[in-house]
Tab-separated table of C-alpha atoms in Angstrom:
chain	number	residue	atom	x	y	z
W	1367	MET	CA	92.159	137.866	181.103
W	1368	PRO	CA	88.643	137.393	182.570
W	1369	LEU	CA	86.505	134.646	181.117
W	1370	PRO	CA	83.834	135.913	178.733
W	1371	SER	CA	80.111	135.482	179.087
W	1372	ALA	CA	78.081	133.896	176.287
W	1373	PRO	CA	74.429	134.300	175.261
W	1374	ALA	CA	72.221	131.265	175.656
W	1375	VAL	CA	71.616	128.854	172.769
W	1376	ALA	CA	70.015	125.450	172.247
W	1377	GLU	CA	71.387	122.716	174.537
W	1378	PRO	CA	74.100	120.578	172.877
W	1379	VAL	CA	74.699	116.828	173.050
W	1380	ALA	CA	77.893	115.251	174.312
W	1381	PRO	CA	79.779	112.454	172.481
W	1382	ALA	CA	78.584	108.967	173.457
W	1383	GLY	CA	80.441	107.495	176.419
W	1384	ALA	CA	82.287	110.705	177.330
W	1385	ARG	CA	82.884	111.627	180.986
W	1386	LEU	CA	81.127	114.869	181.835
W	1387	PRO	CA	81.672	115.467	185.569
W	1388	ARG	CA	80.156	118.960	185.610
W	1389	PHE	CA	77.204	118.483	183.228
W	1390	PRO	CA	73.847	116.674	183.250
W	1391	ALA	CA	73.803	113.177	181.768
W	1392	THR	CA	70.410	113.478	180.056
W	1393	PHE	CA	69.256	115.858	177.356
W	1394	ASP	CA	66.160	116.630	175.329
W	1395	ARG	CA	67.191	114.483	172.358
W	1396	GLU	CA	64.368	115.560	170.067
W	1397	ARG	CA	65.098	119.233	170.578
W	1398	VAL	CA	68.880	119.119	170.175
W	1399	THR	CA	69.063	116.739	167.212
W	1400	THR	CA	66.812	119.002	165.143
W	1401	PRO	CA	68.681	122.289	165.624
W	1402	GLU	CA	67.486	125.659	164.552
W	1403	PRO	CA	68.979	126.881	161.234
W	1404	SER	CA	72.637	127.764	161.140
W	1405	CYS	CA	73.573	126.141	164.417
W	1406	VAL	CA	77.383	125.745	164.520
W	1407	ALA	CA	79.184	123.201	166.712
W	1408	ILE	CA	82.697	124.408	167.525
W	1409	LEU	CA	85.063	121.440	167.866
W	1410	LEU	CA	87.807	122.664	170.192
W	1411	CYS	CA	90.815	120.495	171.078
W	1412	THR	CA	93.167	121.463	173.864
W	1413	TYR	CA	96.453	120.334	175.399
W	1414	ASN	CA	98.450	122.526	177.792
W	1415	GLY	CA	96.980	125.668	176.277
W	1416	GLN	CA	96.567	127.901	179.320
W	1417	ASN	CA	98.544	130.818	177.892
W	1418	HIS	CA	96.234	131.666	174.994
W	1419	LEU	CA	93.028	129.692	175.539
W	1420	PRO	CA	91.108	132.590	177.215
W	1421	GLU	CA	91.665	134.789	174.152
W	1422	GLN	CA	90.348	132.055	171.856
W	1423	LEU	CA	87.259	131.579	174.045
W	1424	ALA	CA	86.667	135.339	174.089
W	1425	SER	CA	86.790	135.445	170.297
W	1426	TYR	CA	83.881	132.985	170.139
W	1427	CYS	CA	81.780	135.417	172.136
W	1428	ALA	CA	82.671	138.240	169.746
W	1429	GLN	CA	81.232	136.388	166.754
W	1430	THR	CA	78.588	138.160	164.688
W	1431	HIS	CA	76.989	134.746	164.119
W	1432	THR	CA	75.767	133.910	167.607
W	1433	ARG	CA	74.193	130.465	167.242
W	1434	TRP	CA	77.089	128.255	168.302
W	1435	SER	CA	78.010	125.786	170.999
W	1436	VAL	CA	81.398	124.396	171.954
W	1437	PHE	CA	82.550	120.803	172.346
W	1438	ALA	CA	85.970	120.840	173.975
W	1439	SER	CA	88.132	117.722	174.104
W	1440	ASP	CA	91.094	118.029	176.428
W	1441	ASP	CA	93.918	115.563	175.746
W	1442	GLY	CA	95.305	115.327	179.275
W	1443	SER	CA	96.550	118.824	179.915
W	1444	MET	CA	98.949	119.198	182.868
W	1445	ASP	CA	98.593	122.960	183.200
W	1446	ALA	CA	95.538	125.096	183.987
W	1447	THR	CA	93.771	124.386	180.668
W	1448	ARG	CA	91.146	122.072	182.162
W	1449	HIS	CA	90.510	124.513	185.010
W	1450	ILE	CA	89.942	127.321	182.440
W	1451	LEU	CA	87.486	125.159	180.489
W	1452	ASP	CA	85.609	124.031	183.598
W	1453	ALA	CA	85.383	127.584	184.924
W	1454	CYS	CA	84.077	128.776	181.582
W	1455	ALA	CA	81.587	125.891	181.472
W	1456	GLU	CA	80.183	127.002	184.824
W	1457	ARG	CA	79.481	130.435	183.314
W	1458	TRP	CA	78.257	129.246	179.923
W	1459	GLY	CA	76.262	126.264	181.136
W	1460	SER	CA	75.308	123.695	178.520
W	1461	ARG	CA	76.769	125.859	175.773
W	1462	LEU	CA	80.231	124.434	176.557
W	1463	MET	CA	80.724	120.678	176.950
W	1464	VAL	CA	84.101	119.357	178.141
W	1465	VAL	CA	85.205	115.779	177.545
W	1466	ASP	CA	88.413	113.761	177.874
W	1467	GLY	CA	90.362	113.266	174.665
W	1468	PRO	CA	91.774	109.948	173.407
W	1469	ARG	CA	95.394	110.983	174.154
W	1470	GLN	CA	96.598	109.742	170.768
W	1471	GLY	CA	97.700	113.075	169.292
W	1472	PHE	CA	95.957	116.137	167.967
W	1473	ALA	CA	94.556	114.545	164.786
W	1474	ALA	CA	92.921	111.725	166.725
W	1475	ASN	CA	91.573	114.259	169.228
W	1476	PHE	CA	89.881	116.373	166.521
W	1477	LEU	CA	88.480	113.291	164.731
W	1478	SER	CA	87.074	111.938	168.007
W	1479	LEU	CA	84.791	114.992	167.942
W	1480	ALA	CA	84.195	115.212	164.177
W	1481	SER	CA	83.127	111.554	163.986
W	1482	ALA	CA	81.057	111.517	167.197
W	1483	PRO	CA	77.525	110.611	166.036
W	1484	ASP	CA	75.809	112.364	168.973
W	1485	ILE	CA	77.218	115.767	168.135
W	1486	ARG	CA	74.640	117.323	165.850
W	1487	ALA	CA	74.465	120.784	164.224
W	1488	ASP	CA	74.064	122.345	160.813
W	1489	TYR	CA	77.758	123.170	160.566
W	1490	TYR	CA	80.963	122.198	162.395
W	1491	ALA	CA	84.026	124.369	162.970
W	1492	TYR	CA	87.464	123.041	163.942
W	1493	SER	CA	89.182	125.269	166.482
W	1494	ASP	CA	92.719	125.333	167.826
W	1495	GLN	CA	93.327	126.549	171.355
W	1496	ASP	CA	95.723	129.395	170.742
W	1497	ASP	CA	94.326	131.463	167.858
W	1498	ILE	CA	91.919	134.407	167.738
W	1499	TRP	CA	88.871	134.231	165.461
W	1500	GLU	CA	87.961	137.341	163.510
W	1501	PRO	CA	84.414	138.470	164.504
W	1502	ASP	CA	82.958	137.505	161.094
W	1503	LYS	CA	84.559	134.056	160.864
W	1504	LEU	CA	81.429	132.002	161.430
W	1505	GLN	CA	79.201	134.468	159.553
W	1506	GLN	CA	81.419	134.226	156.443
W	1507	ALA	CA	81.570	130.428	156.639
W	1508	VAL	CA	77.847	129.914	157.200
W	1509	HIS	CA	76.956	132.310	154.388
W	1510	ALA	CA	79.216	130.416	151.956
W	1511	LEU	CA	77.981	126.968	153.002
W	1512	GLN	CA	74.315	127.972	152.806
W	1513	GLN	CA	74.763	128.418	149.066
W	1514	ILE	CA	75.406	124.660	148.726
W	1515	PRO	CA	72.627	122.051	148.922
W	1516	PRO	CA	72.691	120.455	152.365
W	1517	ASP	CA	72.940	116.933	150.982
W	1518	VAL	CA	76.222	117.796	149.205
W	1519	PRO	CA	79.350	117.502	151.381
W	1520	ALA	CA	80.865	120.954	151.703
W	1521	LEU	CA	83.969	122.411	153.341
W	1522	TYR	CA	84.749	126.093	153.853
W	1523	CYS	CA	88.268	127.319	154.578
W	1524	SER	CA	90.103	130.624	154.359
W	1525	ARG	CA	93.339	132.509	154.377
W	1526	LEU	CA	95.052	133.265	157.684
W	1527	ARG	CA	96.271	136.429	159.359
W	1528	LEU	CA	99.582	135.589	161.020
W	1529	ILE	CA	100.335	136.958	164.484
W	1530	GLY	CA	103.233	136.584	166.903
W	1531	ASN	CA	103.159	135.118	170.368
W	1532	GLY	CA	102.047	138.452	171.813
W	1533	GLY	CA	99.397	139.091	169.138
W	1534	GLU	CA	101.426	141.417	166.891
W	1535	GLU	CA	100.584	141.116	163.190
W	1536	LEU	CA	103.154	139.379	160.983
W	1537	GLY	CA	101.396	139.298	157.635
W	1538	LEU	CA	99.099	136.892	155.761
W	1539	SER	CA	99.381	133.239	154.860
W	1540	ARG	CA	99.908	132.181	151.277
W	1541	LEU	CA	96.989	132.928	148.960
W	1542	PHE	CA	95.853	129.852	147.028
W	1543	GLY	CA	94.412	130.765	143.657
W	1544	GLY	CA	93.892	127.389	142.048
W	1545	PRO	CA	90.774	125.258	142.339
W	1546	ALA	CA	90.496	122.873	145.268
W	1547	SER	CA	90.469	119.274	144.035
W	1548	PHE	CA	91.210	115.705	145.049
W	1549	SER	CA	94.294	115.585	142.803
W	1550	ASN	CA	95.626	118.543	144.821
W	1551	ALA	CA	94.442	117.194	148.169
W	1552	LEU	CA	96.471	113.994	147.795
W	1553	VAL	CA	99.715	115.943	148.225
W	1554	GLN	CA	98.766	119.339	149.660
W	1555	ASN	CA	96.377	120.687	152.251
W	1556	VAL	CA	94.921	124.109	151.447
W	1557	ALA	CA	92.197	123.819	154.118
W	1558	SER	CA	93.863	124.956	157.304
W	1559	GLY	CA	92.007	123.311	160.174
W	1560	ASN	CA	91.650	126.458	162.277
W	1561	THR	CA	89.678	128.064	159.433
W	1562	SER	CA	87.695	124.960	158.394
W	1563	VAL	CA	83.923	124.762	158.731
W	1564	PHE	CA	81.960	121.923	157.168
W	1565	ASN	CA	78.321	120.844	156.833
W	1566	HIS	CA	76.510	117.832	158.178
W	1567	ALA	CA	76.851	115.858	154.912
W	1568	ALA	CA	80.617	116.147	155.268
W	1569	LYS	CA	80.422	115.134	158.916
W	1570	ARG	CA	78.523	111.964	157.975
W	1571	LEU	CA	81.456	110.953	155.768
W	1572	LEU	CA	83.884	111.534	158.647
W	1573	GLU	CA	81.646	109.415	160.857
W	1574	LYS	CA	81.684	106.582	158.300
W	1575	ALA	CA	85.489	106.696	158.164
W	1576	GLY	CA	85.531	106.474	161.957
W	1577	ALA	CA	87.394	108.082	164.811
W	1578	ASP	CA	90.062	105.331	164.715
W	1579	VAL	CA	91.152	106.121	161.139
W	1580	CYS	CA	94.935	106.567	161.172
W	1581	VAL	CA	95.807	109.825	159.402
W	1582	PRO	CA	98.537	112.406	160.119
W	1583	PHE	CA	96.340	115.532	160.029
W	1584	HIS	CA	92.606	115.928	160.635
W	1585	ASP	CA	92.248	118.978	158.381
W	1586	TRP	CA	94.124	117.403	155.449
W	1587	TRP	CA	91.970	114.318	155.878
W	1588	THR	CA	88.776	116.418	155.808
W	1589	TYR	CA	89.921	118.109	152.595
W	1590	MET	CA	90.612	114.733	150.996
W	1591	VAL	CA	87.287	113.256	152.109
W	1592	VAL	CA	85.128	116.152	150.901
W	1593	SER	CA	86.942	116.625	147.580
W	1594	GLY	CA	87.051	112.888	146.955
W	1595	CYS	CA	83.413	112.136	147.729
W	1596	GLY	CA	81.772	114.552	145.288
W	1597	GLY	CA	81.774	117.482	147.660
W	1598	VAL	CA	82.444	121.230	147.311
W	1599	VAL	CA	85.431	123.002	148.816
W	1600	VAL	CA	85.176	126.794	149.164
W	1601	TYR	CA	88.433	128.719	149.711
W	1602	ASP	CA	87.941	132.266	150.955
W	1603	PRO	CA	90.805	134.740	150.316
W	1604	HIS	CA	89.456	136.847	153.195
W	1605	PRO	CA	91.373	135.928	156.427
W	1606	THR	CA	89.069	134.752	159.174
W	1607	VAL	CA	91.551	133.652	161.860
W	1608	ARG	CA	94.516	135.215	163.570
W	1609	TYR	CA	96.953	132.301	163.519
W	1610	ARG	CA	99.475	132.547	166.350
W	1611	GLN	CA	103.055	131.612	165.490
W	1612	HIS	CA	104.983	130.122	168.397
W	1613	GLY	CA	107.163	127.144	169.271
W	1614	GLY	CA	104.221	124.981	170.356
W	1615	ASN	CA	102.449	124.974	166.992
W	1616	ALA	CA	101.913	121.538	165.492
W	1617	MET	CA	102.949	123.036	162.156
W	1618	GLY	CA	104.016	126.598	161.498
W	1619	SER	CA	102.802	128.804	158.655
W	1620	ASN	CA	103.870	127.858	155.140
W	1621	ARG	CA	105.078	131.444	154.766
W	1622	SER	CA	107.509	131.342	157.701
W	1623	TRP	CA	111.081	130.158	157.320
W	1624	ARG	CA	110.577	127.854	160.287
W	1625	GLY	CA	107.566	126.255	158.671
W	1626	ARG	CA	109.307	125.864	155.325
W	1627	ALA	CA	112.426	124.382	156.867
W	1628	GLU	CA	110.366	121.958	158.906
W	1629	ARG	CA	108.514	120.783	155.817
W	1630	VAL	CA	111.719	120.240	153.843
W	1631	ARG	CA	113.226	118.321	156.743
W	1632	MET	CA	110.174	116.041	157.043
W	1633	LEU	CA	110.156	115.497	153.278
W	1634	TRP	CA	113.742	114.278	153.141
W	1635	GLU	CA	113.317	112.140	156.259
W	1636	GLY	CA	110.575	110.256	154.430
W	1637	ARG	CA	107.726	111.443	156.606
W	1638	PHE	CA	105.809	112.865	153.646
W	1639	ARG	CA	105.885	109.430	152.031
W	1640	ASP	CA	104.767	107.827	155.294
W	1641	TRP	CA	101.871	110.299	155.514
W	1642	ASN	CA	100.816	109.398	151.984
W	1643	ASP	CA	100.863	105.692	152.895
W	1644	LEU	CA	98.514	106.412	155.820
W	1645	ASN	CA	96.176	108.573	153.761
W	1646	ILE	CA	95.880	106.049	150.919
W	1647	ARG	CA	95.063	103.243	153.347
W	1648	ALA	CA	92.541	105.456	155.158
W	1649	LEU	CA	90.745	106.305	151.902
W	1650	GLU	CA	90.017	102.598	151.412
W	1651	ARG	CA	87.385	102.946	154.156
W	1652	LEU	CA	85.402	105.328	151.967
W	1653	ASP	CA	85.862	103.534	148.647
W	1654	ASP	CA	82.102	103.143	148.204
W	1655	PHE	CA	81.647	106.909	148.467
W	1656	LEU	CA	84.498	108.024	146.186
W	1657	ALA	CA	83.578	109.335	142.758
W	1658	GLU	CA	84.687	107.067	139.891
W	1659	GLU	CA	87.184	109.566	138.523
W	1660	VAL	CA	88.593	109.928	142.038
W	1661	ARG	CA	89.098	106.148	142.301
W	1662	HIS	CA	90.938	106.281	138.985
W	1663	THR	CA	93.161	109.106	140.188
W	1664	LEU	CA	93.857	107.322	143.465
W	1665	ARG	CA	94.750	104.053	141.705
W	1666	LEU	CA	97.127	105.854	139.324
W	1667	TYR	CA	98.760	107.716	142.195
W	1668	ALA	CA	99.151	104.660	144.414
W	1669	ALA	CA	100.589	102.605	141.548
W	1670	SER	CA	103.029	105.284	140.384
W	1671	ARG	CA	104.560	105.562	143.864
W	1672	LYS	CA	105.752	101.948	143.585
W	1673	LYS	CA	107.383	102.317	140.158
W	1674	SER	CA	110.899	103.181	139.091
W	1675	PHE	CA	112.050	106.717	138.341
W	1676	LEU	CA	110.629	107.568	134.886
W	1677	PRO	CA	107.347	105.565	135.172
W	1678	ARG	CA	106.847	107.199	138.595
W	1679	LEU	CA	107.055	110.706	137.122
W	1680	LEU	CA	104.805	109.801	134.206
W	1681	GLY	CA	102.275	108.207	136.566
W	1682	LEU	CA	102.050	111.320	138.707
W	1683	LYS	CA	101.517	113.429	135.611
W	1684	ARG	CA	98.788	111.100	134.289
W	1685	ALA	CA	97.062	111.218	137.662
W	1686	GLY	CA	97.098	115.025	137.614
W	1687	ILE	CA	98.738	115.219	141.018
W	1688	HIS	CA	99.808	118.808	141.728
W	1689	PHE	CA	100.511	121.581	144.216
W	1690	GLN	CA	98.918	125.025	143.921
W	1691	THR	CA	102.247	126.845	143.605
W	1692	MET	CA	105.173	126.640	141.204
W	1693	GLY	CA	107.575	126.075	144.076
W	1694	GLY	CA	105.400	123.297	145.411
W	1695	ASN	CA	105.280	121.544	142.042
W	1696	LEU	CA	109.067	121.801	141.764
W	1697	GLY	CA	109.357	120.289	145.219
W	1698	LEU	CA	106.924	117.548	144.260
W	1699	MET	CA	108.999	116.707	141.184
W	1700	MET	CA	112.210	116.533	143.240
W	1701	ALA	CA	110.451	114.383	145.849
W	1702	ALA	CA	109.201	112.064	143.129
W	1703	ILE	CA	112.710	111.797	141.613
W	1704	CYS	CA	114.074	110.825	145.012
W	1705	ASN	CA	111.178	108.449	145.755
W	1706	LYS	CA	109.944	110.542	148.673
W	1707	VAL	CA	106.311	110.819	147.575
């Protein structure tokens, strides 16, 4: 499909030290670091995404909220992805900045952007390369986040509309009805990254944790950080993204049989426990910013994981650790019994 044109916006800033072969090396720092209200930085990560990337880029241009710029980090694509990005950058000018990713996996790629101190905006939106944004995605997110004081870390996320490889509709993702909380975030991510938008106060926390923090998923990490550091998490039941289901997804939908089977397999292989080890160690970097009740929950959770069968179950209950679905809580109990948490 032809590359879309985009209206002009304020000039963005590239991450420090990044190679930008097609873009100027100097910028008006005073102008770009004090953005106009509701400026959104789209954090796009790519890797061999030539098949669907043009549709994703076109969906940015269809947004009803038009004050956005794109920071694209390509993780060493071997197909036409980089060519597509560079061609689009020639049309969009400084509205699209392309940099080289760290080549350490998708989570590290996203966090290299989210923790880059020179990327400045009012709000930040994670973006996968193969989805399609609904036209009101940014408008809905910005409206919700504007209700929260800017000094309070805030994260917006939403339900997903599932589509097939060719764009055909398959249904909706699971609807989460319970409150978002740190005790939920320790074991479950309800903030799908391709729907996530967060404010600058949340970004400062991600910067303090650093780009080199070792976590399995950038969106799960963002949910833990915001909920653990006194922030607000807004879950919107209105779907804002068309989430493409195909074999190249990092993780399929939690409604698909493929996604469910993959999660069960990883659980029994011990990968869920390994992920928890990484997350707990990573949270130590933000200990000074965690709320006191969060520290208490984290200590109880970490200690219970090392105990024998019955004390382990009691410890999880005391810590309030839970999923947002009955099936998830049953799975958590079975995992705890088998020491897979």
